[in-house]
mmCIF file of C-alpha atoms and ligand atoms in Angstrom:
data_model
loop_
_atom_site.group_PDB
_atom_site.id
_atom_site.type_symbol
_atom_site.label_atom_id
_atom_site.label_comp_id
_atom_site.label_asym_id
_atom_site.label_seq_id
_atom_site.Cartn_x
_atom_site.Cartn_y
_atom_site.Cartn_z
ATOM 1 C CA MET A 1 0.000 0.000 0.000
ATOM 2 C CA SER A 2 1.367 3.462 -0.929
ATOM 3 C CA TRP A 3 0.554 6.745 0.778
ATOM 4 C CA ALA A 4 0.211 10.379 -0.227
ATOM 5 C CA TYR A 5 -0.434 13.503 1.856
ATOM 6 C CA LEU A 6 -3.047 16.139 1.015
ATOM 7 C CA ASN A 7 -3.526 19.262 3.165
ATOM 8 C CA ASN A 8 -3.862 17.790 6.631
ATOM 9 C CA ALA A 9 -3.933 14.041 6.261
ATOM 10 C CA PHE A 10 -2.350 10.938 4.777
ATOM 11 C CA HIS A 11 -4.439 8.986 2.258
ATOM 12 C CA ARG A 12 -3.926 5.815 0.279
ATOM 13 C CA LYS A 13 -2.688 6.920 -3.140
ATOM 14 C CA GLU A 14 -5.660 5.414 -4.957
ATOM 15 C CA GLU A 15 -8.100 7.261 -2.662
ATOM 16 C CA VAL A 16 -6.667 10.785 -2.670
ATOM 17 C CA THR A 17 -8.939 13.273 -4.488
ATOM 18 C CA ILE A 18 -8.996 16.974 -5.217
ATOM 19 C CA SER A 19 -11.630 19.444 -6.437
ATOM 20 C CA PRO A 20 -11.527 20.614 -10.088
ATOM 21 C CA TYR A 21 -12.001 24.113 -8.600
ATOM 22 C CA ASP A 22 -8.452 23.947 -7.313
ATOM 23 C CA ARG A 23 -6.475 26.624 -9.183
ATOM 24 C CA GLY A 24 -3.767 24.068 -9.897
ATOM 25 C CA PHE A 25 -6.295 22.145 -11.999
ATOM 26 C CA LEU A 26 -7.910 25.175 -13.639
ATOM 27 C CA PHE A 27 -4.864 27.380 -14.317
ATOM 28 C CA GLY A 28 -1.752 25.328 -13.576
ATOM 29 C CA ASP A 29 -1.417 27.876 -10.755
ATOM 30 C CA GLY A 30 1.161 26.193 -8.564
ATOM 31 C CA VAL A 31 4.774 25.227 -7.972
ATOM 32 C CA TYR A 32 6.539 21.992 -7.072
ATOM 33 C CA GLU A 33 9.710 20.280 -5.904
ATOM 34 C CA VAL A 34 11.235 16.849 -6.431
ATOM 35 C CA ILE A 35 13.616 15.545 -3.751
ATOM 36 C CA PRO A 36 15.508 12.243 -3.886
ATOM 37 C CA SER A 37 15.901 10.286 -0.678
ATOM 38 C CA TYR A 38 18.680 7.717 -0.248
ATOM 39 C CA ALA A 39 18.552 5.181 2.579
ATOM 40 C CA GLY A 40 15.722 7.114 4.224
ATOM 41 C CA LYS A 41 17.504 10.492 4.126
ATOM 42 C CA PRO A 42 16.289 13.281 1.820
ATOM 43 C CA PHE A 43 19.308 14.485 -0.186
ATOM 44 C CA LEU A 44 20.055 18.258 -0.157
ATOM 45 C CA TYR A 45 16.727 18.788 1.625
ATOM 46 C CA GLU A 46 17.375 22.374 2.770
ATOM 47 C CA LYS A 47 18.336 23.462 -0.742
ATOM 48 C CA HIS A 48 15.117 22.019 -2.197
ATOM 49 C CA VAL A 49 12.962 23.660 0.468
ATOM 50 C CA SER A 50 14.676 27.026 -0.088
ATOM 51 C CA ARG A 51 13.982 26.753 -3.816
ATOM 52 C CA LEU A 52 10.340 25.850 -3.112
ATOM 53 C CA LEU A 53 10.065 28.928 -0.912
ATOM 54 C CA ARG A 54 11.620 31.062 -3.646
ATOM 55 C CA SER A 55 9.136 29.681 -6.224
ATOM 56 C CA LEU A 56 6.229 30.447 -3.845
ATOM 57 C CA ASN A 57 7.501 33.986 -3.298
ATOM 58 C CA GLU A 58 8.027 34.633 -7.021
ATOM 59 C CA VAL A 59 4.386 33.747 -7.814
ATOM 60 C CA SER A 60 2.983 35.225 -4.558
ATOM 61 C CA ILE A 61 1.451 32.014 -3.270
ATOM 62 C CA ASN A 62 1.287 31.943 0.532
ATOM 63 C CA LYS A 63 3.206 29.312 2.450
ATOM 64 C CA PRO A 64 0.894 26.369 3.227
ATOM 65 C CA GLU A 65 -0.235 26.339 6.866
ATOM 66 C CA GLN A 66 1.612 23.031 7.389
ATOM 67 C CA TRP A 67 4.930 24.662 6.363
ATOM 68 C CA GLU A 68 6.621 24.451 9.775
ATOM 69 C CA ASN A 69 5.857 20.708 9.910
ATOM 70 C CA LEU A 70 6.963 19.953 6.358
ATOM 71 C CA LYS A 71 10.043 17.982 7.361
ATOM 72 C CA SER A 72 8.208 15.742 9.809
ATOM 73 C CA ILE A 73 5.361 15.134 7.313
ATOM 74 C CA ILE A 74 7.966 14.052 4.745
ATOM 75 C CA GLU A 75 9.724 11.815 7.266
ATOM 76 C CA ASP A 76 6.399 10.167 8.142
ATOM 77 C CA LEU A 77 5.599 9.674 4.450
ATOM 78 C CA LEU A 78 8.999 8.080 3.776
ATOM 79 C CA GLU A 79 8.409 5.725 6.673
ATOM 80 C CA LYS A 80 4.897 4.840 5.496
ATOM 81 C CA ASN A 81 6.041 4.161 1.919
ATOM 82 C CA LYS A 82 8.900 2.015 3.235
ATOM 83 C CA PHE A 83 11.239 1.888 0.187
ATOM 84 C CA SER A 84 14.874 2.486 1.023
ATOM 85 C CA ASN A 85 15.355 4.992 -1.820
ATOM 86 C CA GLN A 86 12.428 7.229 -2.747
ATOM 87 C CA ILE A 87 11.603 10.206 -4.899
ATOM 88 C CA ILE A 88 9.500 12.781 -3.049
ATOM 89 C CA TYR A 89 7.126 15.063 -4.975
ATOM 90 C CA ILE A 90 5.797 18.217 -3.274
ATOM 91 C CA GLN A 91 3.196 20.428 -4.973
ATOM 92 C CA VAL A 92 1.715 23.640 -3.641
ATOM 93 C CA THR A 93 -1.118 25.265 -5.586
ATOM 94 C CA ARG A 94 -2.786 28.582 -4.830
ATOM 95 C CA GLY A 95 -5.751 26.577 -3.565
ATOM 96 C CA GLN A 96 -9.425 26.026 -4.206
ATOM 97 C CA GLU A 97 -11.868 28.831 -5.025
ATOM 98 C CA SER A 98 -15.637 28.709 -5.619
ATOM 99 C CA THR A 99 -15.581 30.108 -9.172
ATOM 100 C CA ARG A 100 -13.077 30.193 -12.017
ATOM 101 C CA SER A 101 -11.494 33.621 -12.064
ATOM 102 C CA HIS A 102 -8.011 34.437 -13.389
ATOM 103 C CA ALA A 103 -7.091 36.987 -10.728
ATOM 104 C CA PRO A 104 -6.734 35.108 -7.458
ATOM 105 C CA ASP A 105 -8.356 35.864 -4.128
ATOM 106 C CA LYS A 106 -5.430 36.760 -1.860
ATOM 107 C CA LEU A 107 -7.055 34.971 1.088
ATOM 108 C CA THR A 108 -7.299 31.556 -0.603
ATOM 109 C CA SER A 109 -5.481 28.847 1.396
ATOM 110 C CA PRO A 110 -2.861 26.970 -0.613
ATOM 111 C CA THR A 111 -3.228 23.251 -1.293
ATOM 112 C CA LEU A 112 -0.306 21.072 -0.190
ATOM 113 C CA PHE A 113 0.127 17.688 -1.859
ATOM 114 C CA ILE A 114 3.074 15.374 -1.182
ATOM 115 C CA GLU A 115 3.707 11.885 -2.458
ATOM 116 C CA SER A 116 6.672 9.567 -2.776
ATOM 117 C CA SER A 117 7.489 6.505 -4.829
ATOM 118 C CA GLU A 118 10.351 4.069 -5.110
ATOM 119 C CA LEU A 119 13.536 5.488 -6.595
ATOM 120 C CA THR A 120 14.993 2.589 -8.505
ATOM 121 C CA THR A 121 18.674 3.288 -8.902
ATOM 122 C CA ASP A 122 21.897 1.331 -9.262
ATOM 123 C CA LEU A 123 23.821 4.352 -8.057
ATOM 124 C CA LEU A 124 25.002 2.628 -4.937
ATOM 125 C CA LEU A 125 26.557 -0.279 -6.879
ATOM 126 C CA THR A 126 30.237 -0.120 -7.856
ATOM 127 C CA SER A 127 29.301 -1.381 -11.336
ATOM 128 C CA TYR A 128 27.059 1.678 -11.821
ATOM 129 C CA LYS A 129 26.853 3.104 -15.339
ATOM 130 C CA PRO A 130 24.694 6.200 -15.846
ATOM 131 C CA PRO A 131 21.873 6.055 -18.368
ATOM 132 C CA TYR A 132 23.089 6.612 -21.953
ATOM 133 C CA ILE A 133 20.444 8.684 -23.677
ATOM 134 C CA ASN A 134 19.422 9.679 -27.181
ATOM 135 C CA VAL A 135 18.382 13.336 -27.370
ATOM 136 C CA GLY A 136 17.012 15.891 -29.845
ATOM 137 C CA ILE A 137 17.721 19.593 -30.348
ATOM 138 C CA GLU A 138 14.742 21.973 -30.384
ATOM 139 C CA GLU A 139 13.985 25.651 -30.060
ATOM 140 C CA ASP A 140 12.937 26.431 -26.484
ATOM 141 C CA LEU A 141 9.216 27.181 -26.753
ATOM 142 C CA ARG A 142 8.660 27.616 -22.991
ATOM 143 C CA TRP A 143 7.857 30.836 -21.144
ATOM 144 C CA THR A 144 10.469 33.346 -19.952
ATOM 145 C CA ARG A 145 10.281 32.420 -16.236
ATOM 146 C CA CYS A 146 11.800 28.935 -16.343
ATOM 147 C CA ASP A 147 13.630 29.855 -13.099
ATOM 148 C CA ILE A 148 10.317 29.219 -11.290
ATOM 149 C CA LYS A 149 9.590 25.524 -10.746
ATOM 150 C CA ALA A 150 6.004 25.918 -11.941
ATOM 151 C CA ILE A 151 3.645 22.966 -12.438
ATOM 152 C CA THR A 152 2.636 24.477 -15.812
ATOM 153 C CA LEU A 153 4.860 22.324 -18.042
ATOM 154 C CA LEU A 154 3.019 22.236 -21.369
ATOM 155 C CA GLY A 155 6.068 23.375 -23.400
ATOM 156 C CA ASN A 156 8.178 20.594 -21.877
ATOM 157 C CA VAL A 157 5.407 18.017 -22.370
ATOM 158 C CA MET A 158 4.745 18.980 -26.026
ATOM 159 C CA THR A 159 8.454 18.818 -26.892
ATOM 160 C CA LEU A 160 9.027 15.443 -25.219
ATOM 161 C CA ASP A 161 5.839 14.055 -26.740
ATOM 162 C CA ASN A 162 6.998 14.984 -30.275
ATOM 163 C CA LEU A 163 10.518 13.646 -29.695
ATOM 164 C CA SER A 164 9.411 10.356 -28.167
ATOM 165 C CA ASP A 165 7.960 9.344 -31.566
ATOM 166 C CA SER A 166 11.590 9.187 -32.800
ATOM 167 C CA GLY A 167 12.812 7.336 -29.686
ATOM 168 C CA LEU A 168 14.411 10.464 -28.146
ATOM 169 C CA GLU A 169 14.306 10.855 -24.350
ATOM 170 C CA GLU A 170 15.520 14.421 -23.736
ATOM 171 C CA VAL A 171 16.060 17.627 -25.625
ATOM 172 C CA ILE A 172 18.771 20.256 -25.855
ATOM 173 C CA PHE A 173 16.703 23.446 -25.813
ATOM 174 C CA TYR A 174 18.076 26.661 -27.357
ATOM 175 C CA ARG A 175 16.857 30.245 -27.461
ATOM 176 C CA ASP A 176 18.390 32.690 -29.985
ATOM 177 C CA SER A 177 21.135 30.121 -30.807
ATOM 178 C CA THR A 178 22.110 29.819 -27.130
ATOM 179 C CA ILE A 179 21.641 26.551 -25.227
ATOM 180 C CA THR A 180 19.341 26.812 -22.216
ATOM 181 C CA GLU A 181 18.754 23.349 -20.654
ATOM 182 C CA GLY A 182 16.765 20.127 -21.159
ATOM 183 C CA ALA A 183 13.026 19.612 -20.690
ATOM 184 C CA LYS A 184 13.658 17.689 -17.432
ATOM 185 C CA ALA A 185 17.258 18.493 -16.512
ATOM 186 C CA ASN A 186 20.198 20.919 -16.722
ATOM 187 C CA ILE A 187 22.942 20.504 -19.284
ATOM 188 C CA PHE A 188 26.759 20.282 -19.046
ATOM 189 C CA LEU A 189 29.153 20.083 -22.000
ATOM 190 C CA VAL A 190 32.769 18.906 -21.847
ATOM 191 C CA PHE A 191 35.413 20.307 -24.210
ATOM 192 C CA GLY A 192 38.737 18.542 -23.582
ATOM 193 C CA LYS A 193 39.283 19.019 -19.840
ATOM 194 C CA LYS A 194 36.924 21.977 -19.552
ATOM 195 C CA ILE A 195 33.382 21.502 -18.242
ATOM 196 C CA VAL A 196 30.877 24.177 -19.219
ATOM 197 C CA THR A 197 27.273 24.824 -18.178
ATOM 198 C CA PRO A 198 24.926 27.723 -19.029
ATOM 199 C CA PRO A 199 24.669 30.376 -16.291
ATOM 200 C CA VAL A 200 21.570 30.740 -14.139
ATOM 201 C CA SER A 201 19.008 33.090 -15.691
ATOM 202 C CA ASN A 202 15.238 33.380 -16.069
ATOM 203 C CA ASN A 203 15.554 30.892 -18.971
ATOM 204 C CA ILE A 204 16.715 27.921 -16.890
ATOM 205 C CA LEU A 205 15.911 26.288 -13.602
ATOM 206 C CA SER A 206 18.685 26.700 -11.061
ATOM 207 C CA GLY A 207 18.989 22.922 -10.627
ATOM 208 C CA ILE A 208 19.935 21.613 -7.206
ATOM 209 C CA THR A 209 21.914 18.795 -8.863
ATOM 210 C CA ARG A 210 23.547 21.290 -11.264
ATOM 211 C CA ASN A 211 24.694 23.485 -8.388
ATOM 212 C CA TYR A 212 25.819 20.459 -6.402
ATOM 213 C CA PHE A 213 28.008 19.185 -9.286
ATOM 214 C CA ILE A 214 29.469 22.649 -9.929
ATOM 215 C CA ASN A 215 30.630 22.785 -6.283
ATOM 216 C CA LEU A 216 31.734 19.160 -6.112
ATOM 217 C CA LEU A 217 33.767 19.370 -9.320
ATOM 218 C CA SER A 218 35.395 22.695 -8.539
ATOM 219 C CA GLN A 219 36.311 21.514 -5.021
ATOM 220 C CA ASN A 220 38.025 18.579 -6.715
ATOM 221 C CA ASN A 221 40.029 20.869 -9.006
ATOM 222 C CA PHE A 222 38.097 20.271 -12.209
ATOM 223 C CA ASN A 223 38.045 23.159 -14.633
ATOM 224 C CA ILE A 224 34.398 24.251 -14.658
ATOM 225 C CA GLU A 225 32.891 27.382 -16.095
ATOM 226 C CA GLU A 226 29.382 28.863 -16.149
ATOM 227 C CA ARG A 227 28.996 30.636 -19.478
ATOM 228 C CA GLU A 228 26.648 30.982 -22.420
ATOM 229 C CA VAL A 229 27.039 28.125 -24.896
ATOM 230 C CA SER A 230 26.177 28.537 -28.567
ATOM 231 C CA ILE A 231 24.211 25.795 -30.280
ATOM 232 C CA ASN A 232 27.084 25.543 -32.816
ATOM 233 C CA GLU A 233 29.424 24.341 -30.047
ATOM 234 C CA ILE A 234 27.543 21.049 -29.705
ATOM 235 C CA GLU A 235 29.576 19.579 -32.550
ATOM 236 C CA GLU A 236 32.815 20.280 -30.679
ATOM 237 C CA ALA A 237 31.716 18.732 -27.381
ATOM 238 C CA ASP A 238 33.474 15.551 -26.216
ATOM 239 C CA GLU A 239 30.727 14.766 -23.707
ATOM 240 C CA ILE A 240 27.276 16.132 -22.916
ATOM 241 C CA TRP A 241 25.491 15.357 -19.625
ATOM 242 C CA PHE A 242 22.090 16.111 -18.182
ATOM 243 C CA THR A 243 21.689 16.459 -14.408
ATOM 244 C CA SER A 244 18.543 16.210 -12.302
ATOM 245 C CA SER A 245 17.442 15.052 -8.863
ATOM 246 C CA GLY A 246 15.760 11.904 -10.184
ATOM 247 C CA LYS A 247 18.421 10.685 -12.629
ATOM 248 C CA VAL A 248 21.500 12.428 -11.130
ATOM 249 C CA LEU A 249 23.674 12.395 -14.291
ATOM 250 C CA GLN A 250 22.730 11.074 -17.719
ATOM 251 C CA MET A 251 25.294 10.828 -20.517
ATOM 252 C CA VAL A 252 24.199 11.785 -24.012
ATOM 253 C CA HIS A 253 25.099 8.905 -26.288
ATOM 254 C CA LYS A 254 23.290 10.019 -29.438
ATOM 255 C CA ILE A 255 21.870 13.250 -30.813
ATOM 256 C CA ASN A 256 18.981 12.629 -33.220
ATOM 257 C CA ASN A 257 20.039 8.955 -33.361
ATOM 258 C CA LYS A 258 23.643 9.810 -34.380
ATOM 259 C CA ILE A 259 26.346 8.595 -31.950
ATOM 260 C CA ILE A 260 28.354 11.454 -30.401
ATOM 261 C CA LEU A 261 30.010 9.602 -27.526
ATOM 262 C CA GLU A 262 32.374 7.020 -28.962
ATOM 263 C CA LYS A 263 34.599 6.383 -25.949
ATOM 264 C CA GLY A 264 33.644 4.024 -23.143
ATOM 265 C CA PHE A 265 32.089 5.487 -20.003
ATOM 266 C CA LYS A 266 35.157 4.741 -17.819
ATOM 267 C CA ASN A 267 37.247 7.241 -19.833
ATOM 268 C CA THR A 268 34.847 10.129 -19.428
ATOM 269 C CA ILE A 269 34.832 13.083 -17.055
ATOM 270 C CA GLY A 270 31.149 12.209 -16.466
ATOM 271 C CA HIS A 271 32.354 8.957 -14.907
ATOM 272 C CA LYS A 272 34.652 10.865 -12.547
ATOM 273 C CA ALA A 273 31.752 13.152 -11.602
ATOM 274 C CA ILE A 274 29.559 10.159 -10.780
ATOM 275 C CA GLU A 275 32.334 8.562 -8.715
ATOM 276 C CA LEU A 276 32.684 11.751 -6.644
ATOM 277 C CA PHE A 277 28.913 11.804 -6.123
ATOM 278 C CA ARG A 278 28.897 8.157 -5.034
ATOM 279 C CA GLN A 279 31.685 8.752 -2.526
ATOM 280 C CA ASP A 280 29.808 11.765 -1.209
ATOM 281 C CA ILE A 281 26.475 10.040 -0.626
ATOM 282 C CA LEU A 282 27.962 6.804 0.693
ATOM 283 C CA VAL A 283 29.707 8.516 3.648
HETATM 284 N N1 PLP B 301 15.586 21.887 -15.531
HETATM 285 C C1 PLP B 301 14.348 21.418 -15.657
HETATM 286 C C2 PLP B 301 13.467 21.983 -16.736
HETATM 287 C C3 PLP B 301 13.850 20.419 -14.804
HETATM 288 O O1 PLP B 301 12.599 19.969 -14.927
HETATM 289 C C4 PLP B 301 14.723 19.892 -13.817
HETATM 290 C C5 PLP B 301 14.271 18.846 -12.893
HETATM 291 O O2 PLP B 301 13.158 18.442 -12.860
HETATM 292 C C6 PLP B 301 16.021 20.383 -13.730
HETATM 293 C C7 PLP B 301 16.430 21.391 -14.589
HETATM 294 C C8 PLP B 301 16.987 19.835 -12.713
HETATM 295 O O3 PLP B 301 16.718 20.344 -11.431
HETATM 296 P P1 PLP B 301 17.127 19.545 -10.122
HETATM 297 O O4 PLP B 301 18.573 19.201 -10.266
HETATM 298 O O5 PLP B 301 16.881 20.516 -9.037
HETATM 299 O O6 PLP B 301 16.268 18.328 -10.066
#
């Protein structure tokens, strides 16, 4: 049996229900977070909660009344859902109103929904190899506030839906010839020994995993730079990675079905990055 939390109570997942008059349903008026948990411990919890708070502030949604108890609710949920490694999903919408009206009532109480499911990962095994993915390249058709982790993800969904027909799992988005990120992750490119990732702006999400790898790699003396990357530079890249809380680090193997990564995983800088991550979470 799996559990989810809605407003003030835990429910069995198959029994949890919400009104269509919730503004999340009617307008996509809400924000969310995804937090991985390894061996019962949420990873980089404080960073995720700070980003959730920032998203709430940016869209002027009030903190849910359960905010001060968030950590203990999550701990209870992890215990109820039992799996050793889990992926926690937190969504806060502006709440339920009696009629559909674009401009919100400032007194509406936010809706808090939390659920978790098993995080199946081989990350803790020494034989771990990150997922090798096949990606596309598309113009970024999303809005200009991608720094907010908003539940309104139609641009991401439409792009991934189109690409999946050709067997592609992620996309390298660009805006005005400059790479932004993926539809579900941040992007890193490796040129020789130099690792490059686009700087934080309103066009990308400031990924918790992105920021974690930037710190981890620079502390370990890797040459890493945050700078704008032109779409033309893709051809020169020796490696391309995507980072996210759910998948940690995915290596791009093919772009539009054409192999770009010829060398074996063990010879890549991506491999070294994963090894550092493994050492970090296993302590
Ligand atoms: N960019 C987008 C569009 C995402 O959806 C995600 C994760 O869901 C990320 C980046 C990576 O963010 P994080 O590392 O915080 O999971």
